[in-house]
XYZ file of C-alpha atoms in Angstrom:
582
model
C 89.545 -34.462 14.197
C 88.824 -36.295 17.579
C 86.065 -38.997 18.029
C 83.488 -39.194 20.452
C 84.592 -39.308 24.295
C 84.849 -42.494 26.954
C 85.166 -41.201 30.023
C 86.173 -43.654 33.231
C 86.213 -42.612 36.838
C 87.218 -44.528 39.607
C 89.352 -43.876 43.142
C 90.830 -47.152 42.959
C 93.976 -45.948 41.226
C 95.340 -49.879 39.880
C 91.827 -50.437 39.144
C 91.881 -47.209 36.848
C 94.904 -47.858 35.322
C 94.071 -51.250 34.083
C 90.295 -49.892 32.685
C 92.643 -47.071 31.061
C 94.938 -49.633 29.653
C 92.260 -51.391 28.081
C 90.279 -48.904 26.570
C 93.161 -46.898 25.082
C 94.721 -50.340 23.548
C 91.279 -51.307 22.271
C 89.401 -48.172 20.863
C 91.709 -45.250 21.440
C 92.245 -45.292 17.236
C 88.519 -43.905 17.069
C 87.291 -42.355 20.647
C 89.166 -39.439 22.931
C 90.226 -41.519 26.370
C 89.402 -39.704 29.796
C 90.485 -41.476 32.612
C 90.496 -39.272 36.109
C 90.144 -40.666 39.410
C 88.293 -37.023 40.544
C 84.581 -37.249 40.209
C 84.729 -33.346 40.470
C 86.826 -33.369 37.567
C 85.175 -35.791 35.660
C 81.719 -33.624 35.996
C 83.767 -30.668 34.744
C 84.854 -32.347 31.790
C 81.783 -33.874 31.018
C 79.956 -30.032 31.319
C 82.935 -28.666 28.509
C 82.180 -31.579 26.427
C 78.433 -30.643 26.634
C 79.338 -26.806 26.068
C 81.338 -27.652 23.251
C 78.837 -30.123 21.529
C 81.097 -32.629 21.602
C 79.905 -36.144 21.695
C 80.373 -38.521 24.616
C 79.468 -41.943 24.327
C 80.166 -43.816 27.432
C 80.850 -42.883 30.762
C 82.127 -45.488 33.188
C 82.286 -44.663 37.302
C 83.402 -46.649 40.319
C 80.345 -46.903 42.997
C 82.715 -45.283 45.846
C 84.263 -42.185 44.731
C 84.882 -38.924 46.893
C 81.807 -36.552 47.634
C 79.392 -38.544 45.615
C 78.522 -42.120 44.606
C 79.385 -43.638 41.048
C 75.378 -43.379 40.261
C 75.310 -40.027 41.425
C 77.769 -38.974 38.917
C 76.092 -41.589 36.014
C 72.979 -39.455 36.657
C 74.789 -36.039 35.965
C 76.309 -37.836 33.330
C 72.825 -38.210 32.053
C 71.652 -35.003 32.066
C 74.682 -33.526 30.351
C 74.586 -36.315 27.769
C 71.396 -37.887 27.404
C 72.463 -40.656 24.622
C 75.776 -41.747 26.412
C 75.680 -45.020 27.497
C 76.442 -45.345 31.266
C 77.932 -48.146 33.305
C 78.866 -48.894 36.847
C 82.345 -50.142 37.048
C 82.457 -52.776 39.856
C 85.155 -55.724 40.610
C 84.022 -59.294 39.821
C 83.960 -60.554 42.976
C 80.338 -58.253 43.832
C 78.892 -60.243 41.283
C 76.267 -61.982 42.840
C 75.893 -59.869 46.258
C 72.431 -59.039 47.169
C 73.420 -55.482 48.379
C 75.689 -54.734 44.948
C 72.305 -56.617 43.146
C 69.908 -54.163 44.900
C 71.982 -51.090 44.112
C 72.261 -52.093 40.393
C 68.498 -52.582 40.236
C 67.696 -49.483 41.629
C 69.912 -47.033 39.719
C 68.952 -48.779 36.804
C 65.131 -48.347 37.624
C 65.607 -44.427 38.366
C 67.557 -44.448 34.829
C 70.509 -43.342 36.235
C 72.547 -46.130 34.620
C 72.248 -48.506 32.089
C 74.136 -51.514 33.455
C 76.982 -52.587 35.403
C 80.540 -53.596 34.230
C 83.100 -55.739 35.487
C 86.204 -54.380 35.993
C 88.990 -55.915 33.573
C 91.467 -58.458 35.143
C 94.524 -58.624 32.985
C 95.031 -57.717 29.310
C 93.141 -58.468 26.887
C 89.869 -58.778 29.165
C 87.536 -60.027 26.210
C 84.392 -59.813 28.678
C 85.251 -56.437 29.557
C 85.137 -55.506 25.695
C 82.372 -57.195 25.156
C 80.573 -55.174 27.359
C 81.799 -52.359 26.237
C 81.545 -53.015 22.426
C 77.898 -53.968 23.569
C 77.297 -50.515 25.016
C 78.774 -48.472 22.196
C 76.787 -50.289 19.638
C 74.007 -49.102 21.498
C 74.920 -45.681 21.335
C 75.654 -45.905 17.811
C 72.651 -47.250 17.078
C 70.718 -44.534 19.463
C 71.947 -41.983 17.376
C 71.352 -43.734 13.632
C 75.264 -43.128 13.485
C 76.087 -46.853 12.710
C 77.747 -47.201 9.326
C 74.611 -49.583 8.005
C 71.510 -46.446 8.414
C 69.419 -45.741 5.802
C 68.518 -42.373 5.376
C 64.809 -41.027 4.332
C 64.313 -37.849 3.080
C 61.028 -36.222 2.647
C 59.127 -32.800 1.756
C 57.010 -33.411 5.423
C 57.213 -35.617 8.244
C 54.192 -37.506 7.754
C 52.567 -39.207 4.015
C 54.445 -41.529 2.529
C 57.567 -40.605 4.301
C 56.251 -41.942 7.528
C 54.914 -44.624 5.569
C 58.965 -46.131 5.111
C 59.992 -45.094 8.522
C 57.329 -47.332 9.454
C 58.739 -49.812 7.162
C 62.251 -49.685 7.954
C 61.091 -49.359 11.899
C 59.004 -53.151 11.344
C 62.288 -54.284 9.209
C 64.609 -53.710 12.818
C 66.675 -51.423 10.371
C 68.626 -48.378 11.172
C 67.556 -45.388 9.594
C 66.801 -41.333 10.043
C 64.729 -38.873 8.588
C 65.455 -35.798 7.504
C 63.601 -32.440 5.715
C 64.147 -32.106 1.878
C 65.063 -28.276 2.831
C 67.288 -29.370 5.668
C 70.987 -29.103 5.098
C 71.280 -33.037 5.390
C 68.414 -33.381 2.798
C 69.678 -30.645 0.378
C 73.149 -32.673 -0.044
C 71.138 -36.359 -0.238
C 68.775 -34.705 -2.687
C 72.111 -33.091 -4.476
C 73.814 -36.788 -4.275
C 70.695 -38.564 -5.643
C 71.111 -36.485 -8.764
C 68.251 -34.592 -11.114
C 64.953 -35.917 -11.050
C 64.300 -37.674 -8.170
C 60.808 -37.864 -6.647
C 60.343 -37.716 -3.019
C 60.546 -39.608 -0.347
C 64.502 -40.571 -1.478
C 66.025 -43.531 0.354
C 69.555 -43.481 0.592
C 71.366 -46.728 1.417
C 74.432 -47.630 3.041
C 75.833 -48.802 -0.238
C 75.829 -45.244 -1.713
C 72.754 -46.332 -3.810
C 69.474 -44.046 -4.095
C 65.733 -45.308 -4.360
C 62.908 -42.664 -5.992
C 59.542 -42.880 -3.970
C 60.271 -46.731 -3.207
C 57.554 -49.016 -2.747
C 57.604 -51.431 -0.089
C 58.908 -54.226 -1.745
C 61.494 -52.410 -3.709
C 62.482 -51.189 -0.112
C 62.608 -54.861 1.078
C 64.431 -56.151 -1.915
C 67.158 -53.245 -1.810
C 67.557 -53.986 2.270
C 68.467 -57.322 1.519
C 65.151 -58.584 2.496
C 63.362 -61.472 0.328
C 59.637 -60.440 -0.760
C 58.232 -63.362 -2.574
C 59.262 -67.278 -2.001
C 61.459 -69.148 -4.713
C 59.692 -72.534 -3.719
C 56.056 -73.169 -3.455
C 55.676 -76.512 -0.923
C 57.125 -76.275 2.256
C 56.750 -78.800 5.535
C 55.971 -76.019 7.365
C 54.208 -72.229 6.739
C 54.760 -69.678 9.502
C 52.132 -66.633 9.279
C 54.034 -63.776 11.527
C 57.582 -62.552 11.534
C 57.252 -61.609 15.438
C 59.190 -63.386 18.447
C 56.652 -66.328 18.415
C 57.131 -66.885 14.541
C 60.671 -66.484 14.513
C 60.775 -68.878 17.466
C 58.906 -71.579 15.518
C 61.388 -70.334 12.021
C 64.775 -70.963 14.194
C 63.387 -74.282 15.717
C 61.504 -75.116 12.628
C 64.632 -75.569 10.372
C 67.049 -76.905 12.841
C 64.717 -79.628 13.206
C 64.897 -79.970 9.414
C 61.710 -79.201 8.305
C 61.379 -76.796 5.395
C 60.437 -73.908 6.436
C 58.689 -70.525 5.067
C 57.879 -67.495 7.337
C 55.424 -65.224 5.398
C 54.714 -61.357 6.760
C 52.601 -58.932 5.309
C 55.266 -55.994 7.192
C 59.048 -57.653 8.292
C 60.516 -58.197 11.442
C 60.094 -58.925 15.012
C 56.381 -57.676 15.272
C 55.215 -55.357 18.223
C 58.551 -57.019 19.409
C 60.871 -54.000 17.752
C 58.961 -51.591 19.559
C 60.542 -52.139 22.755
C 63.634 -50.456 23.372
C 64.782 -52.485 26.131
C 63.219 -55.848 27.733
C 64.645 -56.201 31.087
C 63.461 -59.236 32.308
C 63.927 -61.633 29.221
C 65.811 -64.649 30.762
C 70.127 -64.731 29.996
C 70.241 -60.770 29.023
C 71.731 -59.589 32.381
C 71.567 -56.118 30.688
C 68.310 -56.146 28.553
C 67.692 -56.513 25.275
C 65.941 -54.128 22.324
C 63.326 -55.557 20.698
C 65.208 -54.600 17.470
C 68.143 -56.663 18.315
C 66.525 -59.723 19.776
C 64.229 -59.604 16.539
C 67.343 -59.021 13.682
C 69.368 -62.294 15.882
C 66.259 -64.775 15.720
C 66.366 -63.598 11.972
C 69.732 -64.454 11.452
C 69.658 -67.591 13.665
C 66.618 -68.942 11.532
C 68.382 -67.856 8.296
C 71.530 -69.422 9.085
C 69.576 -72.748 9.853
C 68.063 -73.008 6.650
C 64.299 -70.959 6.863
C 62.956 -69.370 4.017
C 61.277 -65.522 4.624
C 58.862 -63.818 2.276
C 58.254 -59.965 3.253
C 56.040 -57.841 2.103
C 53.312 -60.512 1.589
C 50.261 -60.917 2.976
C 48.682 -64.546 3.752
C 44.912 -63.851 2.239
C 43.711 -67.494 2.540
C 43.880 -71.163 4.153
C 42.192 -74.041 3.083
C 42.560 -77.744 3.679
C 42.424 -79.836 0.959
C 43.002 -83.996 0.464
C 46.718 -83.141 -0.741
C 47.252 -80.783 2.239
C 46.951 -77.157 3.716
C 47.231 -74.324 1.072
C 48.206 -70.867 2.143
C 47.458 -67.989 -0.848
C 49.849 -65.075 -0.771
C 48.799 -61.503 -1.667
C 51.537 -61.559 -4.861
C 50.113 -64.155 -6.341
C 50.110 -68.153 -5.767
C 49.694 -70.677 -3.257
C 51.777 -72.529 -1.030
C 51.712 -75.970 -0.147
C 52.543 -77.117 3.259
C 51.906 -80.211 5.695
C 51.384 -77.533 8.839
C 50.512 -73.814 9.666
C 51.491 -71.991 12.578
C 49.461 -68.662 12.860
C 52.063 -65.878 14.445
C 50.262 -62.785 13.361
C 50.114 -61.191 16.577
C 47.631 -57.754 17.099
C 47.709 -54.539 15.887
C 47.483 -51.223 17.904
C 43.898 -49.997 18.205
C 43.093 -46.597 16.838
C 42.608 -43.656 18.856
C 39.673 -42.591 15.979
C 39.612 -38.288 17.140
C 39.880 -36.727 13.614
C 42.175 -34.100 14.428
C 44.614 -36.379 16.036
C 44.273 -39.172 13.351
C 45.375 -36.297 10.491
C 48.662 -35.724 12.420
C 49.664 -39.371 12.200
C 53.342 -39.121 11.827
C 53.751 -35.436 11.996
C 53.770 -35.745 15.952
C 51.443 -39.027 16.548
C 52.821 -42.305 16.695
C 50.972 -45.991 17.204
C 53.876 -47.558 18.568
C 56.925 -47.531 20.772
C 59.193 -44.564 20.069
C 62.297 -46.904 18.821
C 62.652 -44.963 15.787
C 61.727 -41.001 16.757
C 62.862 -40.999 20.419
C 66.104 -39.092 19.299
C 64.047 -36.906 17.770
C 61.983 -36.100 21.236
C 65.212 -34.393 22.150
C 64.317 -31.468 24.769
C 60.361 -32.054 23.972
C 57.144 -32.443 25.763
C 56.133 -36.228 24.855
C 52.836 -37.570 25.830
C 52.234 -41.673 26.190
C 49.160 -43.271 26.325
C 48.608 -46.718 27.676
C 49.284 -48.667 30.780
C 50.702 -51.737 29.816
C 54.412 -53.004 29.489
C 55.152 -51.702 26.636
C 53.871 -48.384 27.356
C 55.720 -48.206 30.409
C 58.786 -49.200 28.501
C 58.566 -46.345 25.624
C 57.893 -43.717 27.903
C 61.167 -44.564 30.388
C 62.827 -44.724 26.575
C 61.690 -41.196 25.978
C 62.611 -40.048 29.092
C 66.243 -40.398 28.255
C 65.982 -37.697 25.339
C 62.226 -35.393 26.340
C 62.376 -32.645 28.598
C 58.982 -34.672 29.994
C 57.198 -37.491 29.186
C 53.334 -38.156 30.626
C 52.239 -41.539 30.426
C 48.528 -41.342 30.757
C 46.968 -44.298 31.719
C 43.102 -45.314 31.837
C 43.022 -47.562 34.607
C 43.441 -46.610 38.005
C 46.709 -47.975 38.542
C 49.851 -48.720 37.137
C 49.623 -52.223 38.884
C 46.730 -53.482 36.712
C 48.521 -53.830 33.681
C 52.599 -53.761 34.354
C 55.081 -55.832 35.638
C 56.032 -54.834 38.970
C 60.030 -53.979 38.242
C 58.293 -51.945 35.764
C 56.004 -50.007 37.984
C 58.858 -49.204 39.909
C 61.101 -47.921 37.132
C 58.240 -45.380 36.020
C 57.284 -44.021 39.727
C 61.230 -43.763 40.201
C 61.710 -41.823 36.936
C 62.259 -38.416 37.491
C 61.359 -37.156 34.279
C 58.278 -39.034 34.124
C 54.802 -37.973 35.247
C 51.402 -40.791 35.288
C 48.048 -39.617 35.094
C 45.951 -42.196 36.211
C 42.302 -42.351 35.275
C 42.599 -40.264 32.523
C 41.837 -40.546 28.702
C 42.664 -38.500 25.577
C 39.734 -37.016 24.014
C 40.689 -34.562 21.337
C 43.851 -32.311 20.569
C 45.010 -30.699 17.190
C 48.151 -28.867 15.826
C 48.751 -27.095 12.340
C 51.006 -29.719 10.565
C 52.453 -31.007 13.472
C 50.756 -32.243 17.042
C 50.831 -29.258 19.424
C 47.858 -29.952 21.858
C 46.142 -32.586 23.375
C 42.580 -32.684 25.464
C 42.413 -34.717 28.951
C 39.560 -35.759 30.399
C 39.761 -36.850 34.183
C 37.043 -40.262 34.167
C 36.548 -39.236 38.036
C 34.783 -35.660 37.870
C 34.635 -35.540 34.081
C 36.642 -32.383 34.114
C 39.276 -31.330 30.811
C 42.015 -30.064 30.285
C 43.995 -28.908 27.247
C 48.055 -29.000 27.256
C 50.612 -28.185 25.118
C 53.001 -31.437 23.860
C 54.834 -32.155 20.721
C 54.631 -35.680 20.403
C 51.721 -38.150 21.571
C 53.022 -42.556 21.092
C 49.698 -44.335 21.493
C 49.882 -47.845 22.724
C 46.179 -48.736 23.751
C 46.238 -52.419 23.153
C 45.265 -54.490 19.832
C 43.337 -56.632 17.871
C 44.145 -59.707 16.141
C 45.374 -60.151 12.702
C 42.705 -62.922 12.554
C 39.957 -61.616 9.228
C 41.247 -63.344 6.913
C 41.068 -66.655 8.048
C 38.189 -69.339 7.018
C 35.341 -69.802 9.480
C 36.481 -73.404 10.030
C 39.445 -72.002 12.471
C 36.894 -71.344 15.726
C 37.692 -67.590 17.438
C 36.612 -65.770 20.739
C 34.688 -62.966 20.524
C 37.445 -60.682 20.334
C 38.552 -62.468 17.286
C 41.842 -64.594 19.310
C 42.137 -68.200 17.813
C 41.019 -70.598 20.075
C 43.034 -73.722 20.886
C 44.023 -76.720 22.304
C 42.004 -77.085 25.790
C 39.964 -73.644 24.625
C 38.257 -75.363 21.833
C 34.557 -76.513 22.837
C 33.963 -79.847 22.321
C 32.002 -80.170 18.913
C 31.667 -82.237 16.138
C 33.907 -79.910 13.910
C 36.689 -81.626 15.109
C 37.310 -83.558 12.233
C 39.817 -86.408 13.704
C 39.749 -89.244 16.055
C 42.388 -88.037 18.130
C 42.556 -84.930 20.323
C 43.540 -81.581 19.489
C 47.521 -80.766 20.484
C 47.678 -78.301 22.686
C 48.455 -75.206 20.704
C 46.150 -76.527 17.422
C 43.308 -74.588 16.112
C 39.865 -76.131 15.309
C 41.531 -76.790 11.855
C 43.712 -80.160 11.784
C 47.123 -79.156 11.452
C 46.951 -75.342 12.125
C 48.741 -74.144 14.936
C 48.474 -71.095 16.925
C 51.173 -69.197 19.152
C 51.790 -66.042 20.463
C 49.248 -62.910 20.768
C 47.452 -63.838 17.971
C 46.178 -66.855 20.485
C 43.356 -67.202 23.077
C 44.660 -66.536 26.586
C 48.027 -66.079 25.874
C 50.534 -64.029 28.500
C 51.342 -61.556 26.086
C 54.674 -61.646 27.033
C 57.839 -62.167 24.066
C 58.970 -64.583 26.729
C 56.047 -66.764 26.447
C 55.307 -66.302 22.959
C 58.894 -67.298 21.972
C 58.213 -70.678 24.539
C 54.993 -71.245 22.383
C 56.919 -71.114 18.937
C 59.136 -73.730 19.851
C 56.504 -75.583 21.352
C 54.511 -75.490 18.100
C 57.409 -77.445 16.235
C 57.607 -80.467 19.111
C 54.111 -80.906 18.155
C 54.396 -80.777 14.694
C 56.444 -84.402 14.822
C 52.978 -86.286 16.401
C 51.407 -84.423 13.490
C 53.768 -85.839 11.188
C 53.564 -88.839 12.530
C 49.842 -89.371 11.823
C 50.260 -87.943 8.607
C 52.741 -91.202 7.708
C 49.797 -93.208 9.332
C 47.300 -91.432 7.413
C 48.417 -90.803 4.120
C 48.287 -87.390 2.081
C 46.932 -85.362 5.436
C 43.434 -87.121 4.831
C 41.564 -86.890 7.605
C 39.636 -90.221 8.993
C 36.123 -90.114 9.994
C 35.726 -88.765 12.991
C 35.442 -90.812 16.346
C 35.298 -88.621 19.006
C 33.614 -89.482 22.053
C 31.379 -86.700 23.399
C 31.161 -88.204 27.174
C 34.714 -86.513 27.877
C 34.101 -83.171 26.156
C 37.913 -82.311 27.951
C 40.272 -81.643 24.976
C 43.653 -82.954 25.619
C 46.789 -81.152 24.804
C 49.431 -83.584 25.810
C 50.856 -85.374 21.915
C 51.906 -88.339 23.789
C 48.600 -89.817 23.830
C 48.310 -90.051 20.013
C 45.088 -91.406 18.637
C 42.491 -92.560 21.019
């Protein structure tokens, strides 16, 4: 049986021979390799593959082609094969060229290509294969066809089946879903055996779970559930980018480190299908992959993880800080890093809320996007995450409408992302608009949109709605001694009001809360930048501050605060750990 297709098109005969040799040598056993010099011939073959239902995994094209540019050919490939990855072939000498960079940026902004691929030079060219393998891995994950994909079978799209898909998404684990009465569903249920309860989860190793709890699922997927020890140097609450960064740096610095998260891995970042402005990833990186790799990195350094465990309490006592866990027990630690992030606000329209998981989704479309192929989709939100979600959905959906309450995209979105959204051909933007109603019979079918300028309303048909409308911090479990702003975000460092509630002679460190030894990083912190890169930076800075904190612990054994000697003539609170004790 022929495998998926790899297509390469280049007018340079010599360059095409080198590309073909590398593709056939490395991928010929599992993929059909089609290499052509004519873009017209390539387009005809792509149309034929689409008509026959043959999957195309990758299309590569040189920029200079007869009759059309490489980006035009790749745009046609996207319409015919939405899931195929597309790379612009370019010679090594063009790297760094400004005009070439602008061409690549514009092509990515318009959704014509995924990125560039440098033509091979010599054999084997491992840099070429690194790019190709990365694109093929993205294609396999987008199709949920990787060998480690988890399969969920449910009697309906909503309810517990949706909750399990949500858990798997938070764990950054590839998964698919099918209904029990579908052909795939019946086959999986038959393989699971008699007496199973829905939803059924099929694991990559061939085992089945019958209506598993979240903890059962996490345990079966290889994720820890409860810490084996109860005393650490550092406890990090939250496994998003900030928490994972603190875990990597904390464990690598030799601190015994525990990460606790009631969900799982990556936080809100796993909902971002492609982060293009993250340092060191010129081709972009998905939030899911970033979280997976950060987890592996922290794990190798020795960090401990307790997933499906909620932190329910935090106390400072004479012999240290204590974090209470929902699964029972208290963890003693020398320091705590709060990295609990935020959760999306609810729309609070009953007719829409009852369809959660059945066409209505809070958060990004990383898991649901392939199911949106050929559908009309709406996204509500005006920040970067909403823009990224809309662009990702436009790869699959027939149309995507981004509903923004603000009067301009620039009010909440990065400049590069505004350009991409405005250039995307299947993406419409409705500014100054809010959703006031909607509903459907078992699945979302319609939305009611209100124009905020004149108050008029319009009912529109739709197949799905993704809600990304801002968030509120996970700080309700914290004790009153940790000061927060009016919205619940944790105050730290120079944002703390000068008051006698601070018990130490020294000033609070940069990221330290009003409870000594408790730091806050990432989205949960008042004044944070709400960007992945800044959250990662704060996680690393927090660990650097621990050295100063622990040095003071040695001066004052058992973590017992000294009598306060705070100079209120100077209300500014320093964030410089080098200042030490005043």
